[in-house]
mmCIF file of C-alpha atoms in Angstrom:
data_model
loop_
_atom_site.group_PDB
_atom_site.id
_atom_site.type_symbol
_atom_site.label_atom_id
_atom_site.label_comp_id
_atom_site.label_asym_id
_atom_site.label_seq_id
_atom_site.Cartn_x
_atom_site.Cartn_y
_atom_site.Cartn_z
ATOM 1 C CA UNK E 13 36.746 -22.834 11.367
ATOM 2 C CA UNK E 14 33.045 -23.226 10.520
ATOM 3 C CA UNK E 15 33.359 -22.918 6.767
ATOM 4 C CA UNK E 16 30.476 -24.125 4.631
ATOM 5 C CA UNK E 17 30.714 -24.600 0.892
ATOM 6 C CA UNK E 18 28.080 -25.073 -1.766
ATOM 7 C CA UNK E 19 28.267 -26.454 -5.269
ATOM 8 C CA UNK E 20 27.419 -25.329 -7.843
ATOM 9 C CA UNK E 21 27.300 -21.598 -7.312
ATOM 10 C CA UNK E 22 25.252 -21.087 -10.476
ATOM 11 C CA UNK E 23 23.038 -23.428 -12.433
ATOM 12 C CA UNK E 24 20.814 -22.870 -15.452
ATOM 13 C CA UNK E 25 18.581 -25.703 -16.526
ATOM 14 C CA UNK E 26 15.606 -26.455 -18.706
ATOM 15 C CA UNK E 27 12.156 -26.874 -17.268
ATOM 16 C CA UNK E 28 11.489 -30.467 -16.252
ATOM 17 C CA UNK E 29 15.035 -31.403 -15.382
ATOM 18 C CA UNK E 30 16.389 -32.164 -11.913
ATOM 19 C CA UNK E 31 19.140 -30.209 -10.232
ATOM 20 C CA UNK E 32 21.321 -31.312 -7.330
ATOM 21 C CA UNK E 33 22.929 -28.832 -4.965
ATOM 22 C CA UNK E 34 25.609 -29.881 -2.502
ATOM 23 C CA UNK E 35 26.309 -28.352 0.888
ATOM 24 C CA UNK E 36 29.500 -29.287 2.706
ATOM 25 C CA UNK E 37 30.918 -28.403 6.083
ATOM 26 C CA UNK E 38 34.632 -28.148 5.375
ATOM 27 C CA UNK E 39 36.323 -28.099 8.740
ATOM 28 C CA UNK E 40 33.709 -29.425 11.101
ATOM 29 C CA UNK E 41 31.007 -32.044 11.312
ATOM 30 C CA UNK E 42 27.335 -31.199 11.082
ATOM 31 C CA UNK E 43 24.643 -33.667 12.074
ATOM 32 C CA UNK E 44 22.111 -31.005 11.176
ATOM 33 C CA UNK E 45 22.044 -28.642 8.233
ATOM 34 C CA UNK E 46 19.406 -26.210 7.083
ATOM 35 C CA UNK E 47 18.204 -25.292 3.608
ATOM 36 C CA UNK E 48 16.823 -21.841 2.908
ATOM 37 C CA UNK E 49 15.385 -20.235 -0.192
ATOM 38 C CA UNK E 50 15.535 -16.568 -1.047
ATOM 39 C CA UNK E 51 13.604 -14.880 -3.857
ATOM 40 C CA UNK E 52 14.859 -11.537 -5.193
ATOM 41 C CA UNK E 53 14.446 -8.659 -2.778
ATOM 42 C CA UNK E 54 12.994 -10.972 -0.143
ATOM 43 C CA UNK E 55 14.144 -12.543 3.072
ATOM 44 C CA UNK E 56 15.396 -16.058 3.628
ATOM 45 C CA UNK E 57 12.766 -18.684 4.244
ATOM 46 C CA UNK E 58 13.602 -22.000 5.826
ATOM 47 C CA UNK E 59 12.692 -24.914 3.598
ATOM 48 C CA UNK E 60 13.835 -27.905 5.588
ATOM 49 C CA UNK E 61 16.114 -29.287 8.247
ATOM 50 C CA UNK E 62 18.512 -31.937 7.040
ATOM 51 C CA UNK E 63 19.391 -34.629 9.577
ATOM 52 C CA UNK E 64 22.315 -36.987 9.159
ATOM 53 C CA UNK E 65 21.125 -40.567 9.020
ATOM 54 C CA UNK E 66 17.430 -39.791 9.119
ATOM 55 C CA UNK E 67 14.689 -38.109 7.150
ATOM 56 C CA UNK E 68 14.633 -34.395 6.626
ATOM 57 C CA UNK E 69 12.054 -32.237 8.344
ATOM 58 C CA UNK E 70 10.186 -29.956 5.961
ATOM 59 C CA UNK E 71 8.556 -26.646 6.749
ATOM 60 C CA UNK E 72 4.890 -26.206 6.093
ATOM 61 C CA UNK E 73 4.145 -25.641 2.443
ATOM 62 C CA UNK E 74 7.377 -27.146 1.125
ATOM 63 C CA UNK E 75 6.841 -30.183 -1.097
ATOM 64 C CA UNK E 76 9.089 -32.953 0.143
ATOM 65 C CA UNK E 77 8.702 -34.935 -3.066
ATOM 66 C CA UNK E 78 9.896 -31.990 -5.087
ATOM 67 C CA UNK E 79 12.784 -30.943 -2.866
ATOM 68 C CA UNK E 80 14.627 -34.117 -1.981
ATOM 69 C CA UNK E 81 17.153 -33.839 0.809
ATOM 70 C CA UNK E 82 19.813 -36.400 1.595
ATOM 71 C CA UNK E 83 22.251 -36.034 4.477
ATOM 72 C CA UNK E 84 24.572 -38.893 3.641
ATOM 73 C CA UNK E 85 27.487 -38.035 5.890
ATOM 74 C CA UNK E 86 28.484 -35.719 8.709
ATOM 75 C CA UNK E 87 29.854 -33.203 6.221
ATOM 76 C CA UNK E 88 27.500 -33.390 3.246
ATOM 77 C CA UNK E 89 23.864 -32.602 2.612
ATOM 78 C CA UNK E 90 22.314 -32.479 -0.841
ATOM 79 C CA UNK E 91 19.180 -30.780 -2.093
ATOM 80 C CA UNK E 92 17.687 -32.071 -5.324
ATOM 81 C CA UNK E 93 15.073 -29.969 -7.066
ATOM 82 C CA UNK E 94 13.112 -32.502 -9.090
ATOM 83 C CA UNK E 95 11.299 -31.578 -12.285
ATOM 84 C CA UNK E 96 12.291 -27.968 -11.879
ATOM 85 C CA UNK E 97 10.012 -25.236 -13.205
ATOM 86 C CA UNK E 98 10.592 -21.509 -13.699
ATOM 87 C CA UNK E 99 8.923 -20.720 -10.380
ATOM 88 C CA UNK E 100 11.671 -22.721 -8.653
ATOM 89 C CA UNK E 101 14.213 -20.174 -9.837
ATOM 90 C CA UNK E 102 15.692 -18.762 -6.675
ATOM 91 C CA UNK E 103 18.754 -18.450 -4.484
ATOM 92 C CA UNK E 104 19.248 -21.584 -2.385
ATOM 93 C CA UNK E 105 21.492 -21.327 0.633
ATOM 94 C CA UNK E 106 22.438 -23.854 3.260
ATOM 95 C CA UNK E 107 23.701 -23.457 6.784
ATOM 96 C CA UNK E 108 25.152 -25.561 9.546
ATOM 97 C CA UNK E 109 25.574 -24.882 13.248
ATOM 98 C CA UNK E 110 29.153 -24.435 14.344
ATOM 99 C CA UNK E 111 30.919 -27.014 16.427
ATOM 100 C CA UNK E 112 32.367 -26.524 19.837
ATOM 101 C CA UNK E 113 31.565 -24.470 22.864
ATOM 102 C CA UNK E 114 30.356 -21.028 21.914
ATOM 103 C CA UNK E 115 29.836 -21.861 18.251
ATOM 104 C CA UNK E 116 27.004 -24.357 18.372
ATOM 105 C CA UNK E 117 24.218 -21.812 18.518
ATOM 106 C CA UNK E 118 25.456 -19.900 15.479
ATOM 107 C CA UNK E 119 24.518 -20.840 11.941
ATOM 108 C CA UNK E 120 27.264 -20.579 9.347
ATOM 109 C CA UNK E 121 26.096 -20.166 5.795
ATOM 110 C CA UNK E 122 27.338 -21.440 2.488
ATOM 111 C CA UNK E 123 27.834 -19.000 -0.395
ATOM 112 C CA UNK E 124 24.524 -20.001 -1.964
ATOM 113 C CA UNK E 125 23.435 -21.438 -5.300
ATOM 114 C CA UNK E 126 21.555 -19.387 -7.872
ATOM 115 C CA UNK E 127 19.138 -21.539 -9.846
ATOM 116 C CA UNK E 128 17.571 -20.328 -13.074
ATOM 117 C CA UNK E 129 15.030 -22.581 -14.710
ATOM 118 C CA UNK E 130 14.211 -21.724 -18.309
ATOM 119 C CA UNK R 10 4.960 -17.632 17.403
ATOM 120 C CA UNK R 11 8.347 -16.217 16.672
ATOM 121 C CA UNK R 12 8.653 -13.136 14.522
ATOM 122 C CA UNK R 13 11.319 -10.625 13.568
ATOM 123 C CA UNK R 14 10.471 -7.206 12.191
ATOM 124 C CA UNK R 15 12.844 -4.867 10.432
ATOM 125 C CA UNK R 16 10.674 -1.887 9.658
ATOM 126 C CA UNK R 17 13.270 -0.106 7.537
ATOM 127 C CA UNK R 18 13.249 -1.605 4.066
ATOM 128 C CA UNK R 19 15.874 0.714 2.604
ATOM 129 C CA UNK R 20 18.235 3.264 4.089
ATOM 130 C CA UNK R 21 20.504 5.567 2.153
ATOM 131 C CA UNK R 22 23.274 7.555 3.811
ATOM 132 C CA UNK R 23 26.334 9.475 2.771
ATOM 133 C CA UNK R 24 29.727 8.112 3.693
ATOM 134 C CA UNK R 25 30.874 8.895 7.256
ATOM 135 C CA UNK R 26 27.335 9.253 8.549
ATOM 136 C CA UNK R 27 26.210 7.074 11.432
ATOM 137 C CA UNK R 28 23.273 4.775 10.762
ATOM 138 C CA UNK R 29 21.096 2.602 12.977
ATOM 139 C CA UNK R 30 19.227 -0.442 11.745
ATOM 140 C CA UNK R 31 16.230 -1.393 13.827
ATOM 141 C CA UNK R 32 15.134 -4.895 14.783
ATOM 142 C CA UNK R 33 12.156 -5.889 16.903
ATOM 143 C CA UNK R 34 11.416 -9.484 17.771
ATOM 144 C CA UNK R 35 8.647 -11.571 19.267
ATOM 145 C CA UNK R 36 9.010 -14.841 21.115
ATOM 146 C CA UNK R 37 7.415 -16.587 24.045
ATOM 147 C CA UNK R 38 10.590 -18.372 24.989
ATOM 148 C CA UNK R 39 12.834 -17.267 27.807
ATOM 149 C CA UNK R 40 15.933 -18.682 26.144
ATOM 150 C CA UNK R 41 16.670 -17.537 22.634
ATOM 151 C CA UNK R 42 19.393 -16.131 20.418
ATOM 152 C CA UNK R 43 19.514 -13.031 18.277
ATOM 153 C CA UNK R 44 21.734 -12.513 15.280
ATOM 154 C CA UNK R 45 22.762 -9.983 12.692
ATOM 155 C CA UNK R 46 23.955 -11.100 9.281
ATOM 156 C CA UNK R 47 25.270 -9.036 6.377
ATOM 157 C CA UNK R 48 24.456 -10.021 2.807
ATOM 158 C CA UNK R 49 26.579 -8.182 0.243
ATOM 159 C CA UNK R 50 25.639 -8.231 -3.459
ATOM 160 C CA UNK R 51 27.499 -11.524 -3.874
ATOM 161 C CA UNK R 52 24.754 -13.150 -1.818
ATOM 162 C CA UNK R 53 26.795 -14.859 0.850
ATOM 163 C CA UNK R 54 25.562 -14.321 4.400
ATOM 164 C CA UNK R 55 28.247 -13.011 6.728
ATOM 165 C CA UNK R 56 27.789 -13.578 10.445
ATOM 166 C CA UNK R 57 28.197 -10.381 12.469
ATOM 167 C CA UNK R 58 27.032 -11.073 15.999
ATOM 168 C CA UNK R 59 25.103 -13.438 18.247
ATOM 169 C CA UNK R 60 23.427 -12.497 21.489
ATOM 170 C CA UNK R 61 21.698 -14.805 23.929
ATOM 171 C CA UNK R 62 18.630 -13.732 25.842
ATOM 172 C CA UNK R 63 20.452 -13.613 29.154
ATOM 173 C CA UNK R 64 23.118 -11.215 28.019
ATOM 174 C CA UNK R 65 21.866 -7.667 27.625
ATOM 175 C CA UNK R 66 25.271 -6.124 27.609
ATOM 176 C CA UNK R 67 25.791 -3.940 24.589
ATOM 177 C CA UNK R 68 28.662 -4.771 22.327
ATOM 178 C CA UNK R 69 31.037 -2.778 20.203
ATOM 179 C CA UNK R 70 33.237 -4.164 17.491
ATOM 180 C CA UNK R 71 35.143 -1.518 15.625
ATOM 181 C CA UNK R 72 32.619 0.708 13.854
ATOM 182 C CA UNK R 73 29.775 -1.689 14.702
ATOM 183 C CA UNK R 74 27.741 -1.621 17.884
ATOM 184 C CA UNK R 75 24.643 -3.403 19.047
ATOM 185 C CA UNK R 76 21.995 -2.369 21.553
ATOM 186 C CA UNK R 77 19.977 -5.237 23.017
ATOM 187 C CA UNK R 78 16.975 -4.254 25.142
ATOM 188 C CA UNK R 79 14.706 -7.031 26.365
ATOM 189 C CA UNK R 80 12.219 -4.535 27.786
ATOM 190 C CA UNK R 81 11.366 -3.370 24.274
ATOM 191 C CA UNK R 82 12.272 -6.627 22.489
ATOM 192 C CA UNK R 83 14.730 -4.795 20.322
ATOM 193 C CA UNK R 84 18.198 -5.567 19.030
ATOM 194 C CA UNK R 85 19.387 -2.553 17.076
ATOM 195 C CA UNK R 86 22.570 -2.289 15.064
ATOM 196 C CA UNK R 87 24.557 0.912 14.592
ATOM 197 C CA UNK R 88 27.314 1.541 12.097
ATOM 198 C CA UNK R 89 29.479 4.512 12.980
ATOM 199 C CA UNK R 90 31.207 6.500 10.244
ATOM 200 C CA UNK R 91 29.693 4.404 7.496
ATOM 201 C CA UNK R 92 31.733 3.414 4.462
ATOM 202 C CA UNK R 93 30.785 2.439 0.924
ATOM 203 C CA UNK R 94 31.816 -1.144 1.690
ATOM 204 C CA UNK R 95 29.041 -1.278 4.281
ATOM 205 C CA UNK R 96 26.477 -1.239 1.477
ATOM 206 C CA UNK R 97 24.569 -4.504 1.749
ATOM 207 C CA UNK R 98 21.368 -6.039 3.005
ATOM 208 C CA UNK R 99 21.395 -6.618 6.725
ATOM 209 C CA UNK R 100 19.268 -9.286 8.343
ATOM 210 C CA UNK R 101 18.267 -9.632 11.945
ATOM 211 C CA UNK R 102 17.356 -13.172 12.984
ATOM 212 C CA UNK R 103 16.033 -15.118 15.954
ATOM 213 C CA UNK R 104 16.483 -18.725 16.952
ATOM 214 C CA UNK R 105 15.667 -21.049 19.774
ATOM 215 C CA UNK R 106 18.405 -23.192 21.300
ATOM 216 C CA UNK R 107 19.603 -26.208 19.345
ATOM 217 C CA UNK R 108 18.086 -28.578 21.880
ATOM 218 C CA UNK R 109 14.637 -27.079 21.287
ATOM 219 C CA UNK R 110 13.920 -26.117 17.694
ATOM 220 C CA UNK R 111 17.194 -27.315 16.296
ATOM 221 C CA UNK R 112 18.624 -23.853 15.812
ATOM 222 C CA UNK R 113 16.608 -22.852 12.776
ATOM 223 C CA UNK R 114 16.584 -19.148 12.124
ATOM 224 C CA UNK R 115 13.628 -16.833 11.714
ATOM 225 C CA UNK R 116 14.731 -13.872 9.633
ATOM 226 C CA UNK R 117 13.464 -10.345 9.467
ATOM 227 C CA UNK R 118 12.646 -8.832 6.098
ATOM 228 C CA UNK R 119 16.065 -7.253 5.806
ATOM 229 C CA UNK R 120 17.229 -3.664 5.515
ATOM 230 C CA UNK R 121 19.057 -2.623 2.385
ATOM 231 C CA UNK R 122 21.724 -0.101 3.295
ATOM 232 C CA UNK R 123 23.216 2.069 0.603
ATOM 233 C CA UNK R 124 26.224 4.178 1.524
ATOM 234 C CA UNK R 125 27.052 6.779 -1.077
ATOM 235 C CA UNK R 126 30.474 8.370 -1.434
#
């Protein structure tokens, strides 16, 4: 249990285009999901908390109009990078807390999406 | 404020050596959780262990062991008889309970472990 998938795993796009990344909890429901960003040789930084049925909560310094988050169902959250620029090139990874006693306080991560903006 | 420090940026060992990865954390909360994750070159984060602040019992899982000491705010990770497959970046992380901060993780800077044959 507690498997999280992401799609796509790799995306290359031109500057100015928008890119959508999907995060799915495959065998459990997640009312909350988290989006992190990781630059090469750096740690993971939380971007935002995705909440099913309500607005996402963004961390300080993250532009909510640039990184649109939609948590449309209990198993799907999407991150859209709007008008992507080369500095948005990064590794984007989502997570969801497990379900059930003993699993709820553990975050399970998707495999990540590598974004390269040319 | 919460903070996690992994002072060792890179460690290189020869296969079969034991290696300890250090983690020091800061928090003002009495209830919190500590984690270790492994990130191999593929990028996916692999969950290794979770410890809550009320459980200081050390844990061993195969070649892995963890030493949690609240008195020094440390949660160190030891790999015994290291193998090449252990080569990865290891992250220590801290979170508050779901009912408080929603479970978001604060990560340390990571330690890149290289195990040479």
